[in-house]
Amino acid sequence: MIADLRWRDYVLTKGDAGLAMWHTLFAERERNVLYVLGLGFDERMCVGLQAVFGAGGVGKRDVCVLRFEEGPESASRSHSDLRAANEQRLAQLVASGGCGLSERSIPLVSDDNRRIGGRSIAKAFSNPEDFRNYTDVIVDISALPRGLYFPLIAKLLTMFDQLPKDGSVHNLHVVVAHSPTLDMAIRDEGIDDSATFLHGFSAAEFEREATREQPRIWLPVLGRGQQIQLDRILTLVAPDEICPVLPSPAQNPRESDDLILEYRQVLFDQLRVEPRNIIYASEGNPFEVYRQIVRSVRQYKRALAPLSGCKAVVSAMSSKLSSLGALLAAYELRDSEGEDHVDVGVAHVDAQGYALDKPRDGESPTLYNLSLAGECYADKE
Amino acid sequence: MRDLRNPFRLQAAEHIESETDFLKLFGPGVLDLLPEEDPFARPQFIRSAPGGGKTSLLKLFTPSILHTLVALRGNPDYKELFQRVRQLGAIDDHSVRVVGVMLACGRTYPALADLGLPAPRARRLLMALLDARIMLGCLKSVLAASRLRYPEDLGRILVDIPSDDPLPGLQSPCDGNQARDWAERLEQSICDVIDSLLPPVSSGPVGHDSLLTLQLLDRGALRVDSEPVVPRWLLLLDDVQKLTAEQRSALRETVVEQRSGTTVWIAERLDALSPEELLASGALAGRDYGDVINLEEAWRRNPRRFESAVATIAERRARMAADVATGDAPGSFAAIIDSNMDSPERTARTQAALDTVSRRVREIATQNPQYAEWVSSRSDVEGNPREQLVAWRSLEIIIERHRRKTQQSFEFALGREELEDKDDSGVKSAAELLLAKEFGFPYYFGPARLASLGSFNVEQYLSLAGDLFEEALAAALLRGRRGAPPVLSPERQQQILTDAGDSRVNDLPRRARNGRDVMNFLNVVGAFCRDVTYQPNAPYAPGVNGIAISMQERKILLDPVALKANESYARFGQLLATALAHNLLHAELDKSVKNQRWMILYLNRLMCLKFELPLNFGGFRERPLNVLVGWMERGYKPPRAGTLAL
């Protein structure tokens, strides 16, 4: 029997319903909130902070800003004015809310130009005592690159899962200001030559020589304009079976068709993916992405049991919202025990920076809130 | 292999599933680049840009591939490859003579450097992890070489280690199962340290001082059914560029210092090297190493060999498409490439161009009677209209050169012998290029030019050939089974290749670090080369497609003190390193020109297409470093005069 999913029942709110949720939550009792966000050029950076801290309530309100430098040649430097504007906006929100402010500096690249962002951010949040005094820790990934928020959320989930069950309240939430239009306007530049497995998941375990012959199942969650990344991750993973995850339903009803057309050559000519391997999951529900991935991988594991099971690789190459689903799936598969445990890697390729095209219309982002641990899952614990 | 519509899209041979298909698609030409005499005697360093073919070359020497090749020795499709590999000594008529153990160095090792461990401990863990994986690889490979099964036949392996050379934690003697368990435990313990979200300071194994498994192999400690392993061990380390600089040094030192009897081949991408190493390529050659084989450089020394090698690969892939498809796919790549510019439908255009050019030249002679004899000689030229056209255009170039040089007020009549002296192959090639530009004739077509456009990189060639084959597939599909196989006209070939080149260049800001700087600089160099090439007197016939920095100034780019003092030079050095690593520029060092020594930087041939430049080597212009840095920072302004007026 396939084990139950950790987030089979989940808490996901968006837009006005999300705001109502925060109002209700903060009105219930005193809550001490730590809001963690990245400092970047993305105009969505402060949307969540403004909404959540604008929901009132009593208790401490602290902000932890993650500063990361992409290097002197990063294309993101050309948006330093946008970043400065965001920083100013952040300062205003912090001042008007009477919030405490702390910063953590996250080195992304070592002296010899290797990617160390994942380890750096995990190291920056290594002390559980840092969260003991907060009832709610909110991680806003709107302006954080994937190479940082994946290991950050994995680390926080691990720490939260290890907190003693002494009746104290510790909730972990993730928020993201979602806008497919703005996502399409941001392009990676200076993509790294090689992909890597992100820290926080079974990177080294996945690459063991002892289990090299185990079949590898790759589940890329596809988004637009990721051809180069797809090629590089493919070189790293060398999968035996590929199950692309496409968004359906989606804001654009033909989004999955468009993605098939965009990646037709690599999917069907180069990789010869079986069309029936394609998985569809709602663009607006990361928990559905999570569910589809976990179930698919577990089914493969059972089917391939005569070959000693399989390893799974997840790649999040789409919107941040869908990417969260991939993250949760990887976390659950890694942390499962017994016959449900799967060695899972998260294959990712970083970029030096980002270029920003002008968005085609002035679409406002929608704020999504996911609760990952804490009170709403107390029954499960 | 599952049905394959366009086999050219299967770019990475190392990902091909079956041994038979891998061998079918493997072009044997690359084996000519290995040392002729006992390539397995000393360490070899194999380098190339991405897609150069390193991994496929290493994979060839793994036991299962070699066994398959021996089994297929009678099959005509594999005969040439079998003979080449046998010549190298890797196989004989019945058995495998080399046991290749292939390890990918991109896996896990770099993470050891990020744990915050003291350097000696990190190095020891590196050696231990390598030892664990070499042991596992050896167990698998020796069973494969003996045609036994892994892991079922591990019990038939005996590991008998000399008592003064123990492997920590492994009791000797032991069988293959115990050796495997030892290696798996060691590997697991190190991986646990790496994956842990807790600080790793005191956890994990002690590690090893050196590569202890190599010593074990040297001593013949591994036996199968109590018999020593007869074939020679060959350790194949791939993707060494993924190690950190310290790890690469540690590995090289260990491989050299240990002077192991086990041969080690190290394959690394050019982009691994630091800018200093890239600009100083060739630094490794010496008595302690075998050859440093830079695949692209080796091909450049013999372009015809590359052309032949990739033509073979292309034919094999096309044949594969014909074998598996429904019957519509062309069965030969050469057959779809039309190289004929003398077909009847082109003759009228060529004749019109001939009339234009000959009229132009005759008019020059009318005003300058000293050229009358030269003009008359051209009127006597035999050959088809295209050959005559090239002859007339060559004459126009030679006259222009003469006019620019001559200061004399008397004009003596010039004889035919003088013309013959000046009318060399360079002038003819320049004439062909200028005619293509002036009259819109295709220039980049045909098997030879396609091979040139591959820029000595197999992946680049396959990508371009794949685009052409895709067009042929589409045409075949529309045509159905009736009629002759599709043939791509020179014009269509050029269009497809131009589009491919454009997208590759325009994609650079995304594809590579400092990609935007690199793209801008390449565009500037291309524009400069075009200005120099398209002058009426074609001064550097057939044209220019490279620049050169003096070896003296190159030293500045290698001097950390100078680079620290000058940010622009440092940025330029990084730009060059990226361009070299990605095969966008090719470097030739220490070329002597006018009593000075130069580093020549040739454009990738695909860039030559974009700027309508010739594909030869040898045409370059020297430029001071500060000018090139200025181009990087401010762009290039073409001179007021100098481009060919059409």
Short mmCIF file of C-alpha atoms in Angstrom, two decimals, chain B residues 260-585:
data_model
loop_
_atom_site.label_atom_id
_atom_site.label_comp_id
_atom_site.label_asym_id
_atom_site.label_seq_id
_atom_site.Cartn_x
_atom_site.Cartn_y
_atom_site.Cartn_z
CA SER B 260 51.69 3.77 -11.15
CA GLY B 261 51.84 0.94 -13.62
CA THR B 262 48.16 1.53 -14.14
CA THR B 263 47.70 4.00 -16.93
CA VAL B 264 45.50 6.97 -16.23
CA TRP B 265 43.78 9.00 -18.90
CA ILE B 266 42.35 12.31 -17.81
CA ALA B 267 39.69 14.05 -19.87
CA GLU B 268 38.72 17.62 -19.15
CA ARG B 269 36.86 20.39 -20.82
CA LEU B 270 38.75 23.49 -21.82
CA ASP B 271 36.41 25.62 -19.76
CA ALA B 272 37.91 24.00 -16.70
CA LEU B 273 41.17 25.74 -17.06
CA SER B 274 41.76 29.03 -15.41
CA PRO B 275 42.19 31.95 -17.79
CA GLU B 276 45.91 31.66 -17.13
CA GLU B 277 45.97 28.01 -18.11
CA LEU B 278 43.81 28.57 -21.18
CA LEU B 279 45.97 31.36 -22.47
CA ALA B 280 49.05 29.32 -21.69
CA SER B 281 47.83 26.13 -23.34
CA GLY B 282 50.49 23.55 -23.83
CA ALA B 283 52.03 24.08 -20.41
CA LEU B 284 51.60 20.46 -19.41
CA ALA B 285 53.75 18.78 -22.01
CA GLY B 286 56.75 17.16 -20.47
CA ARG B 287 58.47 13.96 -19.64
CA ASP B 288 56.12 12.99 -16.84
CA TYR B 289 53.09 13.05 -19.03
CA GLY B 290 52.09 11.45 -22.23
CA ASP B 291 50.59 13.76 -24.76
CA VAL B 292 48.30 16.58 -23.93
CA ILE B 293 45.80 16.03 -26.68
CA ASN B 294 43.65 19.03 -27.42
CA LEU B 295 41.10 17.49 -29.74
CA GLU B 296 40.22 20.66 -31.63
CA GLU B 297 43.87 21.61 -32.09
CA ALA B 298 44.71 18.13 -33.25
CA TRP B 299 41.95 18.29 -35.86
CA ARG B 300 43.11 21.75 -36.96
CA ARG B 301 46.54 20.40 -37.80
CA ASN B 302 44.92 18.11 -40.32
CA PRO B 303 41.60 19.52 -41.52
CA ARG B 304 41.08 16.83 -44.12
CA ARG B 305 41.18 14.22 -41.42
CA PHE B 306 38.41 16.02 -39.56
CA GLU B 307 36.39 16.33 -42.73
CA SER B 308 36.71 12.63 -43.38
CA ALA B 309 35.91 11.72 -39.78
CA VAL B 310 32.73 13.77 -39.57
CA ALA B 311 31.62 12.68 -43.02
CA THR B 312 31.79 9.10 -41.79
CA ILE B 313 29.79 9.97 -38.67
CA ALA B 314 27.19 11.75 -40.80
CA GLU B 315 26.79 8.80 -43.16
CA ARG B 316 26.34 6.43 -40.25
CA ARG B 317 23.66 8.56 -38.71
CA ALA B 318 21.80 8.99 -41.95
CA ARG B 319 21.91 5.27 -42.53
CA MET B 320 20.49 4.71 -39.07
CA ALA B 321 17.54 6.95 -39.88
CA ALA B 322 16.87 5.01 -43.05
CA ASP B 323 17.12 1.71 -41.19
CA VAL B 324 14.57 2.50 -38.51
CA ALA B 325 12.20 4.87 -40.25
CA THR B 326 9.21 4.03 -42.43
CA GLY B 327 11.28 4.32 -45.56
CA ASP B 328 11.02 8.02 -46.27
CA ALA B 329 14.31 9.05 -44.68
CA PRO B 330 17.29 9.59 -46.97
CA GLY B 331 19.80 6.80 -46.51
CA SER B 332 22.86 8.91 -47.16
CA PHE B 333 23.88 12.32 -45.93
CA ALA B 334 26.21 13.11 -48.84
CA ALA B 335 23.38 12.49 -51.25
CA ILE B 336 21.23 15.28 -49.84
CA ILE B 337 23.94 17.93 -50.13
CA ASP B 338 24.07 19.50 -53.56
CA SER B 339 27.50 20.95 -54.32
CA ASN B 340 26.96 21.62 -57.99
CA MET B 341 27.11 25.28 -58.95
CA ASP B 342 27.38 24.50 -62.64
CA SER B 343 23.89 23.21 -63.19
CA PRO B 344 21.99 24.56 -66.21
CA GLU B 345 19.59 26.65 -64.08
CA ARG B 346 22.54 28.54 -62.62
CA THR B 347 24.37 29.11 -65.87
CA ALA B 348 22.33 32.13 -66.89
CA ARG B 349 23.05 33.92 -63.60
CA THR B 350 26.70 33.05 -63.81
CA GLN B 351 26.88 34.25 -67.41
CA ALA B 352 25.29 37.54 -66.46
CA ALA B 353 27.82 38.00 -63.68
CA LEU B 354 30.61 37.08 -66.06
CA ASP B 355 29.45 39.73 -68.53
CA THR B 356 29.36 42.36 -65.76
CA VAL B 357 32.78 41.62 -64.37
CA SER B 358 34.54 41.18 -67.70
CA ARG B 359 33.05 44.44 -68.94
CA ARG B 360 34.29 46.20 -65.82
CA VAL B 361 37.80 44.87 -66.23
CA ARG B 362 37.94 45.65 -69.95
CA GLU B 363 37.02 49.22 -69.16
CA ILE B 364 39.94 49.44 -66.75
CA ALA B 365 42.21 48.17 -69.51
CA THR B 366 40.82 50.70 -71.94
CA GLN B 367 41.90 53.47 -69.61
CA ASN B 368 45.11 51.72 -68.60
CA PRO B 369 46.68 50.08 -71.64
CA GLN B 370 49.45 48.44 -69.58
CA TYR B 371 46.90 45.83 -68.56
CA ALA B 372 45.84 44.99 -72.10
CA GLU B 373 47.85 41.80 -72.25
CA TRP B 374 46.41 40.63 -68.94
CA VAL B 375 42.91 41.27 -70.15
CA SER B 376 43.61 39.51 -73.39
CA SER B 377 44.84 36.45 -71.49
CA ARG B 378 41.55 36.24 -69.66
CA SER B 379 39.62 36.33 -72.88
CA ASP B 380 41.48 33.15 -73.81
CA VAL B 381 40.63 31.30 -70.62
CA GLU B 382 38.77 28.07 -71.20
CA GLY B 383 36.40 26.44 -68.80
CA ASN B 384 32.78 26.77 -67.80
CA PRO B 385 31.25 30.18 -67.09
CA ARG B 386 31.93 29.95 -63.36
CA GLU B 387 35.60 29.18 -63.86
CA GLN B 388 35.89 32.07 -66.30
CA LEU B 389 34.09 34.35 -63.86
CA VAL B 390 36.52 33.53 -61.07
CA ALA B 391 39.41 34.15 -63.46
CA TRP B 392 38.10 37.60 -64.42
CA ARG B 393 37.43 38.57 -60.85
CA SER B 394 40.88 37.44 -59.85
CA LEU B 395 42.28 39.66 -62.56
CA GLU B 396 40.28 42.58 -61.22
CA ILE B 397 41.82 42.06 -57.78
CA ILE B 398 45.34 41.77 -59.17
CA ILE B 399 44.93 44.93 -61.26
CA GLU B 400 43.65 46.79 -58.19
CA ARG B 401 46.64 45.65 -56.18
CA HIS B 402 49.00 46.68 -58.93
CA ARG B 403 47.42 50.09 -59.26
CA ARG B 404 47.74 50.73 -55.53
CA LYS B 405 51.39 49.77 -55.50
CA THR B 406 52.63 51.39 -58.65
CA GLN B 407 53.94 54.91 -58.44
CA GLN B 408 55.56 55.03 -61.87
CA SER B 409 54.61 57.64 -64.36
CA PHE B 410 55.52 55.39 -67.29
CA GLU B 411 53.32 52.44 -67.69
CA PHE B 412 55.05 49.50 -69.29
CA ALA B 413 52.88 46.80 -70.72
CA LEU B 414 52.59 43.92 -68.30
CA GLY B 415 53.13 40.41 -69.57
CA ARG B 416 51.19 37.23 -69.01
CA GLU B 417 54.01 35.65 -67.00
CA GLU B 418 53.69 38.38 -64.40
CA LEU B 419 49.97 37.73 -64.18
CA GLU B 420 50.51 33.99 -63.71
CA ASP B 421 52.92 34.72 -60.84
CA LYS B 422 50.35 36.81 -59.06
CA ASP B 423 47.32 34.65 -59.75
CA ASP B 424 47.61 32.23 -56.82
CA SER B 425 45.03 30.14 -54.99
CA GLY B 426 44.56 32.84 -52.35
CA VAL B 427 43.49 35.34 -54.99
CA LYS B 428 41.14 32.83 -56.59
CA SER B 429 39.55 32.08 -53.21
CA ALA B 430 39.18 35.78 -52.51
CA ALA B 431 37.60 36.22 -55.93
CA GLU B 432 35.09 33.50 -55.18
CA LEU B 433 34.16 35.13 -51.90
CA LEU B 434 33.81 38.62 -53.37
CA LEU B 435 31.69 37.28 -56.21
CA ALA B 436 29.39 35.54 -53.75
CA LYS B 437 28.95 38.81 -51.92
CA GLU B 438 28.45 40.90 -55.04
CA PHE B 439 26.06 38.63 -56.91
CA GLY B 440 24.37 36.76 -54.06
CA PHE B 441 25.84 33.39 -54.98
CA PRO B 442 25.84 30.83 -52.20
CA TYR B 443 29.25 30.24 -50.65
CA TYR B 444 28.65 28.16 -47.52
CA PHE B 445 27.48 24.82 -48.86
CA GLY B 446 28.76 21.38 -49.65
CA PRO B 447 30.45 18.72 -47.50
CA ALA B 448 33.84 20.42 -47.25
CA ARG B 449 32.49 23.80 -46.15
CA LEU B 450 30.04 22.12 -43.77
CA ALA B 451 32.96 20.32 -42.13
CA SER B 452 34.81 23.64 -41.88
CA LEU B 453 31.80 25.24 -40.27
CA GLY B 454 31.96 22.54 -37.61
CA SER B 455 35.07 24.37 -36.39
CA PHE B 456 36.71 21.07 -35.50
CA ASN B 457 34.05 20.33 -32.92
CA VAL B 458 32.04 17.16 -33.53
CA GLU B 459 28.97 18.39 -31.66
CA GLN B 460 28.88 21.65 -33.62
CA TYR B 461 29.17 19.73 -36.87
CA LEU B 462 26.38 17.33 -35.86
CA SER B 463 24.15 20.23 -34.88
CA LEU B 464 24.54 21.86 -38.30
CA ALA B 465 24.27 18.58 -40.16
CA GLY B 466 21.19 17.82 -38.10
CA ASP B 467 19.52 21.01 -39.28
CA LEU B 468 20.22 20.09 -42.89
CA PHE B 469 19.02 16.54 -42.35
CA GLU B 470 15.84 17.85 -40.71
CA GLU B 471 15.07 19.81 -43.86
CA ALA B 472 15.70 16.73 -45.98
CA LEU B 473 13.40 14.67 -43.78
CA ALA B 474 10.64 17.23 -44.16
CA ALA B 475 11.11 17.28 -47.93
CA ALA B 476 11.08 13.49 -48.05
CA LEU B 477 7.90 13.38 -46.02
CA LEU B 478 6.15 15.78 -48.37
CA ARG B 479 7.42 14.01 -51.43
CA GLY B 480 6.50 10.56 -50.16
CA ARG B 481 8.05 7.50 -51.72
CA ARG B 482 7.68 8.74 -55.24
CA GLY B 483 10.49 10.54 -56.98
CA ALA B 484 14.18 10.95 -56.24
CA PRO B 485 15.49 11.52 -52.71
CA PRO B 486 15.44 15.16 -51.59
CA VAL B 487 18.48 17.28 -52.34
CA LEU B 488 19.21 20.57 -50.65
CA SER B 489 20.28 23.31 -53.01
CA PRO B 490 23.37 25.38 -52.17
CA GLU B 491 21.11 28.35 -51.49
CA ARG B 492 18.96 26.41 -49.07
CA GLN B 493 21.99 24.94 -47.31
CA GLN B 494 23.41 28.39 -46.81
CA GLN B 495 20.14 29.73 -45.45
CA ILE B 496 19.77 26.91 -42.96
CA LEU B 497 23.37 27.22 -41.82
CA THR B 498 23.10 31.00 -41.52
CA ASP B 499 20.01 30.67 -39.32
CA ALA B 500 21.77 28.11 -37.15
CA GLY B 501 24.79 30.37 -36.80
CA ASP B 502 22.68 33.38 -35.92
CA SER B 503 20.75 31.60 -33.22
CA ARG B 504 23.92 30.17 -31.71
CA VAL B 505 25.56 33.57 -31.50
CA ASN B 506 22.49 35.46 -30.37
CA ASP B 507 22.02 32.90 -27.62
CA LEU B 508 25.48 33.53 -26.15
CA PRO B 509 24.41 35.92 -23.38
CA ARG B 510 22.31 33.11 -22.02
CA ARG B 511 24.63 30.20 -22.75
CA ALA B 512 27.88 31.34 -21.22
CA ARG B 513 29.21 33.29 -18.30
CA ASN B 514 30.18 36.77 -19.52
CA GLY B 515 28.20 35.72 -22.57
CA ARG B 516 27.13 39.24 -23.42
CA ASP B 517 30.70 40.54 -23.33
CA VAL B 518 31.78 37.63 -25.47
CA MET B 519 28.99 38.11 -28.00
CA ASN B 520 29.67 41.82 -28.31
CA PHE B 521 33.37 41.26 -28.73
CA LEU B 522 32.92 38.53 -31.34
CA ASN B 523 30.57 40.79 -33.28
CA VAL B 524 33.19 43.51 -33.20
CA VAL B 525 35.96 41.20 -34.37
CA GLY B 526 33.69 39.88 -37.10
CA ALA B 527 32.86 43.36 -38.32
CA PHE B 528 36.54 44.30 -38.33
CA CYS B 529 37.50 41.18 -40.27
CA ARG B 530 34.77 41.84 -42.77
CA ASP B 531 35.98 45.38 -43.36
CA VAL B 532 39.51 44.15 -43.94
CA THR B 533 38.45 41.26 -46.17
CA TYR B 534 36.11 43.14 -48.47
CA GLN B 535 38.54 45.60 -49.92
CA PRO B 536 38.86 45.92 -53.71
CA ASN B 537 42.47 44.75 -53.63
CA ALA B 538 41.74 41.83 -51.22
CA PRO B 539 44.99 42.56 -49.42
CA TYR B 540 44.96 39.44 -47.24
CA ALA B 541 43.50 36.99 -49.73
CA PRO B 542 41.42 35.01 -49.33
CA GLY B 543 40.48 37.10 -46.32
CA VAL B 544 40.86 37.68 -42.63
CA ASN B 545 39.03 35.80 -39.89
CA GLY B 546 41.20 36.31 -36.86
CA ILE B 547 43.15 38.78 -34.77
CA ALA B 548 46.49 38.48 -33.05
CA ILE B 549 47.95 39.70 -29.77
CA SER B 550 51.70 39.80 -29.33
CA MET B 551 53.12 37.15 -27.05
CA GLN B 552 54.59 39.98 -25.05
CA GLU B 553 51.18 41.48 -24.37
CA ARG B 554 49.75 38.04 -23.74
CA LYS B 555 52.00 37.91 -20.69
CA ILE B 556 50.06 40.83 -19.24
CA LEU B 557 46.91 38.73 -19.37
CA LEU B 558 48.72 36.04 -17.38
CA ASP B 559 50.18 38.37 -14.77
CA PRO B 560 47.99 38.50 -11.63
CA VAL B 561 49.61 41.74 -10.49
CA ALA B 562 48.94 43.48 -13.80
CA LEU B 563 45.37 42.19 -13.90
CA LYS B 564 44.66 43.33 -10.38
CA ALA B 565 45.89 46.79 -11.29
CA ASN B 566 43.82 46.99 -14.44
CA GLU B 567 40.19 45.88 -14.23
CA SER B 568 39.66 46.22 -17.97
CA TYR B 569 42.49 43.83 -18.74
CA ALA B 570 41.14 41.39 -16.15
CA ARG B 571 37.71 41.55 -17.74
CA PHE B 572 39.24 41.05 -21.18
CA GLY B 573 41.17 38.04 -19.91
CA GLN B 574 37.96 36.51 -18.58
CA LEU B 575 36.22 37.20 -21.87
CA LEU B 576 38.98 35.46 -23.81
CA ALA B 577 38.93 32.52 -21.43
CA THR B 578 35.19 32.02 -21.94
CA ALA B 579 35.50 32.39 -25.70
CA LEU B 580 38.35 29.87 -25.85
CA ALA B 581 36.66 27.41 -23.52
CA HIS B 582 33.51 27.39 -25.62
CA ASN B 583 35.38 27.06 -28.91
CA LEU B 584 34.21 30.49 -30.02
CA LEU B 585 37.81 31.50 -30.60
#
